[in-house]
Tab-separated table of C-alpha atoms and ligand atoms in Angstrom:
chain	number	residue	atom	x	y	z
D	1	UNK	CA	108.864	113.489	102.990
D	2	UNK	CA	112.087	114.154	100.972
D	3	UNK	CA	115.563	112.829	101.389
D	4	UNK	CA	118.157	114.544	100.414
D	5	UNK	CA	121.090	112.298	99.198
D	6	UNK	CA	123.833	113.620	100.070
D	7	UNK	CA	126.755	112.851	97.623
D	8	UNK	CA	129.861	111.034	98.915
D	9	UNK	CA	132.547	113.604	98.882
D	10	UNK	CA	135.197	112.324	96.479
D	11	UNK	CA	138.850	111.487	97.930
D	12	UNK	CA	141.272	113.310	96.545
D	13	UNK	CA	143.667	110.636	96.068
D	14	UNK	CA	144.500	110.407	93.046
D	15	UNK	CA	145.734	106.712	91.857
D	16	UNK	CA	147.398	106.272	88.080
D	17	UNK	CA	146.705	103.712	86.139
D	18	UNK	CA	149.772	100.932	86.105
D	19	UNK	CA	150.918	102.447	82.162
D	20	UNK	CA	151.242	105.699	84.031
D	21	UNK	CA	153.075	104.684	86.462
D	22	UNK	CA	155.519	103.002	84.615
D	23	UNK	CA	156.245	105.874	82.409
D	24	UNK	CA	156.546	107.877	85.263
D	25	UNK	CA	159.234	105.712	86.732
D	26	UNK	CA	160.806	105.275	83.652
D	27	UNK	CA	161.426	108.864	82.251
D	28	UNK	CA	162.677	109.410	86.141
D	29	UNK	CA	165.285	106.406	85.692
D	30	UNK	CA	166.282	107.763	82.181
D	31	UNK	CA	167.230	111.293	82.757
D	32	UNK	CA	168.152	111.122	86.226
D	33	UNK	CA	172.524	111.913	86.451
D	34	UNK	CA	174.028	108.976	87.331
D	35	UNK	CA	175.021	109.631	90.774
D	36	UNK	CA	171.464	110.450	91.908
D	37	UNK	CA	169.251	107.661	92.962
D	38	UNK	CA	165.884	107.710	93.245
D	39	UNK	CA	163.517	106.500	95.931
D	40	UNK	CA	159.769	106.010	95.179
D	41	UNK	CA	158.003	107.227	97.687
D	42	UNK	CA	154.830	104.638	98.197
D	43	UNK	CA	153.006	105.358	101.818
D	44	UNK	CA	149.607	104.764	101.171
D	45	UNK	CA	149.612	103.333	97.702
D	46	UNK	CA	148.672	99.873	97.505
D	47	UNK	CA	151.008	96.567	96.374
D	48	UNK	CA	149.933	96.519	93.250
D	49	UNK	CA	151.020	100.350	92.511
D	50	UNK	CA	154.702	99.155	93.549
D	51	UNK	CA	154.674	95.717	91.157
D	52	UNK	CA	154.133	98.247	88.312
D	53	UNK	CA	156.879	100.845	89.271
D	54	UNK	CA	159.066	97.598	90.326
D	55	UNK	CA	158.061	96.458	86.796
D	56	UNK	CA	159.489	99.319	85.420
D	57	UNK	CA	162.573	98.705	87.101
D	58	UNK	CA	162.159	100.724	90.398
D	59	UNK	CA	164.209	98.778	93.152
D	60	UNK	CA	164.060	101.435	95.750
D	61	UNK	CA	160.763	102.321	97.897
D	62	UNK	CA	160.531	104.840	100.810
D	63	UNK	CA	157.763	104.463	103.513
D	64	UNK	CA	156.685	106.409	106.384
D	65	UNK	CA	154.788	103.901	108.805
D	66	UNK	CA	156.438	100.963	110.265
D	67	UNK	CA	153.588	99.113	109.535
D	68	UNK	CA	152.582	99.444	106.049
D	69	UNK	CA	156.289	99.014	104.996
D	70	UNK	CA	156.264	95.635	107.051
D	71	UNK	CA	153.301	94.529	105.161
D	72	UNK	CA	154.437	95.539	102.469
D	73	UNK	CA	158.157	93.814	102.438
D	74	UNK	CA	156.429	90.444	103.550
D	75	UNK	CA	154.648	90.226	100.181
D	76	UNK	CA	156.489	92.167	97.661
D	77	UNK	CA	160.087	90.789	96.295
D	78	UNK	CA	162.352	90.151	98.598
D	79	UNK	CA	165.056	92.400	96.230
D	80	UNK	CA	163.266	95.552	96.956
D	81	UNK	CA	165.844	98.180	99.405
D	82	UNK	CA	163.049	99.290	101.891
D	83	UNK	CA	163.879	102.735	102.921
D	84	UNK	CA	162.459	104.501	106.183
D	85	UNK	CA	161.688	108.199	105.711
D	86	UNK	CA	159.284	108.986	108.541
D	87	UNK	CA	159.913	109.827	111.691
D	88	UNK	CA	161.165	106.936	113.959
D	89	UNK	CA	159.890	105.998	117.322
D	90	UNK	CA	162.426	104.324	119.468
D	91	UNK	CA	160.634	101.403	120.328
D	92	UNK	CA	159.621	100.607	116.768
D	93	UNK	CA	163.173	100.144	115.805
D	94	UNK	CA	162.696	96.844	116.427
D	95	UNK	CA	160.413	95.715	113.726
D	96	UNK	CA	162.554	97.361	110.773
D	97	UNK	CA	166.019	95.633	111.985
D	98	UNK	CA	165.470	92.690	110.152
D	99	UNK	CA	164.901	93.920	106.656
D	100	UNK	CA	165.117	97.941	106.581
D	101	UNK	CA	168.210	99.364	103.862
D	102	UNK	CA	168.207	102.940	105.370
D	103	UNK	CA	166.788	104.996	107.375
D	104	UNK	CA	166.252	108.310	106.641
D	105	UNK	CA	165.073	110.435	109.513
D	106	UNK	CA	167.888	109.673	112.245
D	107	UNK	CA	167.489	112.680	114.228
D	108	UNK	CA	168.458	111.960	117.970
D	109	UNK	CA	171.795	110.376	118.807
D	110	UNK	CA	169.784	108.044	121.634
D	111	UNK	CA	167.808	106.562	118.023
D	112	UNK	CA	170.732	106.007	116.497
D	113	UNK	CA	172.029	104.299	120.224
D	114	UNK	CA	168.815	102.282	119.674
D	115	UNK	CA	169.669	101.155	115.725
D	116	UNK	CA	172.623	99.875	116.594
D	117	UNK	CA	171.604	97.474	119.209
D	118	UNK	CA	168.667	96.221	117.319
D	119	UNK	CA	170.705	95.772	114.157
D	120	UNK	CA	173.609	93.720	116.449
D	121	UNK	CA	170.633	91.656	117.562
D	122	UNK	CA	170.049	91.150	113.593
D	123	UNK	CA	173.572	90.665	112.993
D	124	UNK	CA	173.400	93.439	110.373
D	125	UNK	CA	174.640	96.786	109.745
D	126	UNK	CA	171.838	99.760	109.092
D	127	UNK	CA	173.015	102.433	107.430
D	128	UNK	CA	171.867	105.928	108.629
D	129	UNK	CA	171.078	109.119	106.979
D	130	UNK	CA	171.220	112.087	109.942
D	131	UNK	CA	167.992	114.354	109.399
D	132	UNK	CA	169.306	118.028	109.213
D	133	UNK	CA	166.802	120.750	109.768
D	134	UNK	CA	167.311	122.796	106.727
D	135	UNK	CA	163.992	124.603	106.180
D	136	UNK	CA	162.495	127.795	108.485
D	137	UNK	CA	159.529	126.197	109.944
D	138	UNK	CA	159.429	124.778	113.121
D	139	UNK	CA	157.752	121.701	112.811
D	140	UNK	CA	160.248	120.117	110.994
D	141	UNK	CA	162.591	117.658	112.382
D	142	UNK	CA	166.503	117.538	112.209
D	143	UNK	CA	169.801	118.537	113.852
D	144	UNK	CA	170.724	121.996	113.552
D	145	UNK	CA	174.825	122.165	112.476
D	146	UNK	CA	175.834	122.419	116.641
D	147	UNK	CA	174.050	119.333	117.177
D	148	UNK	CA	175.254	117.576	114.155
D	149	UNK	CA	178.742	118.525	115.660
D	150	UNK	CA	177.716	117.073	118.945
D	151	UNK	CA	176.963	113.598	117.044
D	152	UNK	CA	179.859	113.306	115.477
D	153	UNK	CA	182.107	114.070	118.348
D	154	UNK	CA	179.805	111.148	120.265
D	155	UNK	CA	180.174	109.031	117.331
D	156	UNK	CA	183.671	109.322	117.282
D	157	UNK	CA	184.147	109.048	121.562
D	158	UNK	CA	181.658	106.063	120.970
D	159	UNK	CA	181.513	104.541	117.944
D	160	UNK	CA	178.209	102.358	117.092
D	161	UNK	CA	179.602	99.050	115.115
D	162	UNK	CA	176.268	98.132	114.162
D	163	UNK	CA	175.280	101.543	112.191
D	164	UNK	CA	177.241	103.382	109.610
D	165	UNK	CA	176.158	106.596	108.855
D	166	UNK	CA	176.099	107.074	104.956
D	167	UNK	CA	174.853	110.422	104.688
D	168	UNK	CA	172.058	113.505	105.473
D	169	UNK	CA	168.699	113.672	105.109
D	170	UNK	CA	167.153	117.528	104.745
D	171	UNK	CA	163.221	118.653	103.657
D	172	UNK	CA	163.075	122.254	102.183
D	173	UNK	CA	160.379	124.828	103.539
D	174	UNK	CA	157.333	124.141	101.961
D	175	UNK	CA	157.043	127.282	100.025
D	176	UNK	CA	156.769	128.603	96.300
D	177	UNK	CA	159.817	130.785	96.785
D	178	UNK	CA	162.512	128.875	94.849
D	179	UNK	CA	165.265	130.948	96.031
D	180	UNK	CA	164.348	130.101	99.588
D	181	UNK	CA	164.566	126.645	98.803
D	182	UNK	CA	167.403	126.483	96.744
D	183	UNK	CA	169.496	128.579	99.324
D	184	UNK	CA	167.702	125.761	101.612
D	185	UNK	CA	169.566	122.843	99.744
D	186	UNK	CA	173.090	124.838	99.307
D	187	UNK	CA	173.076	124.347	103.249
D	188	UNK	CA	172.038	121.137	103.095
D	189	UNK	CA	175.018	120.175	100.497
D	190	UNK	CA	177.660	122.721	102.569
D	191	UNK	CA	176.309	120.090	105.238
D	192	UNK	CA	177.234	117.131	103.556
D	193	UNK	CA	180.393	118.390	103.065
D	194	UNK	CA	181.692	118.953	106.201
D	195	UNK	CA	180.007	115.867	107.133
D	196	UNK	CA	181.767	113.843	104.591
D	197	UNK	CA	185.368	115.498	105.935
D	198	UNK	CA	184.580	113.690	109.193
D	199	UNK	CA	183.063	110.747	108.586
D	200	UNK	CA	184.122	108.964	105.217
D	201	UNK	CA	180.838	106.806	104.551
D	202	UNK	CA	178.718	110.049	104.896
D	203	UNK	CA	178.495	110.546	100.754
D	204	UNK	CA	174.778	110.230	100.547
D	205	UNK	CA	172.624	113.887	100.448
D	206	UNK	CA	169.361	112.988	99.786
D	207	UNK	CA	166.802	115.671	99.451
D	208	UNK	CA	163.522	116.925	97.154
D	209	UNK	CA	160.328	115.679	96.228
D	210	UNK	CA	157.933	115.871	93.486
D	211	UNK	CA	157.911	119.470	93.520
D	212	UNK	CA	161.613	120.466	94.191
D	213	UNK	CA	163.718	117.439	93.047
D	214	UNK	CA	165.105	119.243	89.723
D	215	UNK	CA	166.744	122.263	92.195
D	216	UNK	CA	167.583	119.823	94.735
D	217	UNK	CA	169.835	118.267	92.358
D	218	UNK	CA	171.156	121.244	90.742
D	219	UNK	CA	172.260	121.928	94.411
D	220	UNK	CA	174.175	118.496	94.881
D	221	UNK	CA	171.644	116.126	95.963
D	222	UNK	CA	172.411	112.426	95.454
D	223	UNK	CA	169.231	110.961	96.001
D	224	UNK	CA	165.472	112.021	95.733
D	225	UNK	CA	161.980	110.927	96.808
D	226	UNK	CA	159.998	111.220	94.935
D	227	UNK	CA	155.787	109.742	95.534
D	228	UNK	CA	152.890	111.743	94.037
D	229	UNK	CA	154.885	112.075	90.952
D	230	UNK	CA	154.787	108.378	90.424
D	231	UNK	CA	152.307	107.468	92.233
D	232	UNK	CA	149.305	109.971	91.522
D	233	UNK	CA	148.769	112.393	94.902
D	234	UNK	CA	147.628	111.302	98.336
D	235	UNK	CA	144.497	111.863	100.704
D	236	UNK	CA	145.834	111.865	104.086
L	1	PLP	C1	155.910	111.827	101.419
L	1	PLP	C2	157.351	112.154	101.445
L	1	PLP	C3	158.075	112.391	100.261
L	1	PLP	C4	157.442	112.379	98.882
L	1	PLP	O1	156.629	113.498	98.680
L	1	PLP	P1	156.000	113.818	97.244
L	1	PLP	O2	155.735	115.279	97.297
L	1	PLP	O3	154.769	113.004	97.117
L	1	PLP	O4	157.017	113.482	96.214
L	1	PLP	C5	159.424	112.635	100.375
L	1	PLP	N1	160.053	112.654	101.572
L	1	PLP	C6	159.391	112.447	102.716
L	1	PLP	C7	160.144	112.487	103.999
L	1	PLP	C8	158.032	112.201	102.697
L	1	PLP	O5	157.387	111.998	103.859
């Protein structure tokens, strides 16, 4: 009889080695403009792939589950900024109160209802980026402008003491047309500006990625996120 082996398919996650992260992170930090920060985006990368970008001087890391990013803040230093740039389920609010610097993907006044409390419980104050829906495909999530108007008049008939919202948060198509994307991000900054006429905290834009983050910030964005850049790419 003959068995066959049959050859594990190989992932195609990609990890770098901790030198290439670091001069990853590092060529980011240096020619990054000044007003642009830059979050590393670290879902599914394990702890020791953040040491080496923290290493390098990386403060700022963006994750997608609740989970992972809880495990992940318990172990790592406690001066890391945890940012949340998934989308957020109402009832897991709760476990990010205590330690979460922003969250990203605010895109339903009732969530941001549901920050505020849990941050009052935490005696903090969670700043808020509102998730516009910039790009043409459906799936993605976000205000259009009428509902963005339609937070900010509920914001201002009821404000939320326990949330300040610093800013937008806006995802381009996913597409190889450039001029799509950068008309994508002019929105997104035309956005911001309005924004920023009516609520004075609201200077953050942060959009693009690995792929798009050099247009994005030709186009005004003020912070990017930037993962299989830094990180090597992901298998999920
Ligand atoms: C994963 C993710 C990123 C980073 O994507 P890369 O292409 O790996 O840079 C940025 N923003 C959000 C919301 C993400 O989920």
């Amino acid at each position: 009889m003959i068995t066959v082996q049959i050859e594990k398919i190989q992932p195609l996650q990609h990890n770098l080695s901790k030198m290439e992260i670091q001069k990853q992170i590092k060529e980011l930090l240096d020619t990054l403009p000044d007003h642009v920060s830059l979050v590393a985006v670290s879902k599914t990368k394990p702890n020791q792939d953040l040491e080496a970008a923290y290493q390098a001087g990386q403060r700022i890391f963006g994750e997608n589950k609740i989970q992972e990013m809880t495990q992940k803040w318990e172990i790592l230093p406690k001066d890391i900024e945890w940012h949340m740039i998934g989308h957020v389920q109402t009832n897991k609010v709760k476990y990010m109160a205590p330690y979460v610097t922003l969250i990203h993907g605010v895109d339903r006044y009732k969530l941001l209802k549901e920050i505020n409390k849990q941050a009052a419980k935490n005696n903090r104050i969670i700043d808020c980026l509102l998730q516009v829906n910039i790009a043409e495909e459906e799936t993605k999530f976000g205000f259009n402008r009428t509902e963005l108007e339609e937070v900010v008049l509920d914001l201002k008939a009821n404000p939320l003491p326990n949330v300040r919202v610093t800013g937008l948060m806006g995802m381009a198509t996913f597409t190889e047309n450039k001029d799509q994307i950068r008309t994508e991000f002019k929105n997104l900054k035309n956005t911001s500006d309005w924004l920023q006429k009516h609520i004075q905290d609201a200077k953050i834009c942060s959009t693009g990625m690995s792929g798009d983050y050099e247009l994005a910030i030709e186009e005004g964005s003020t912070m990017i996120r930037v993962g299989s850049k830094i990180f090597g790419s992901r298998n999920y």
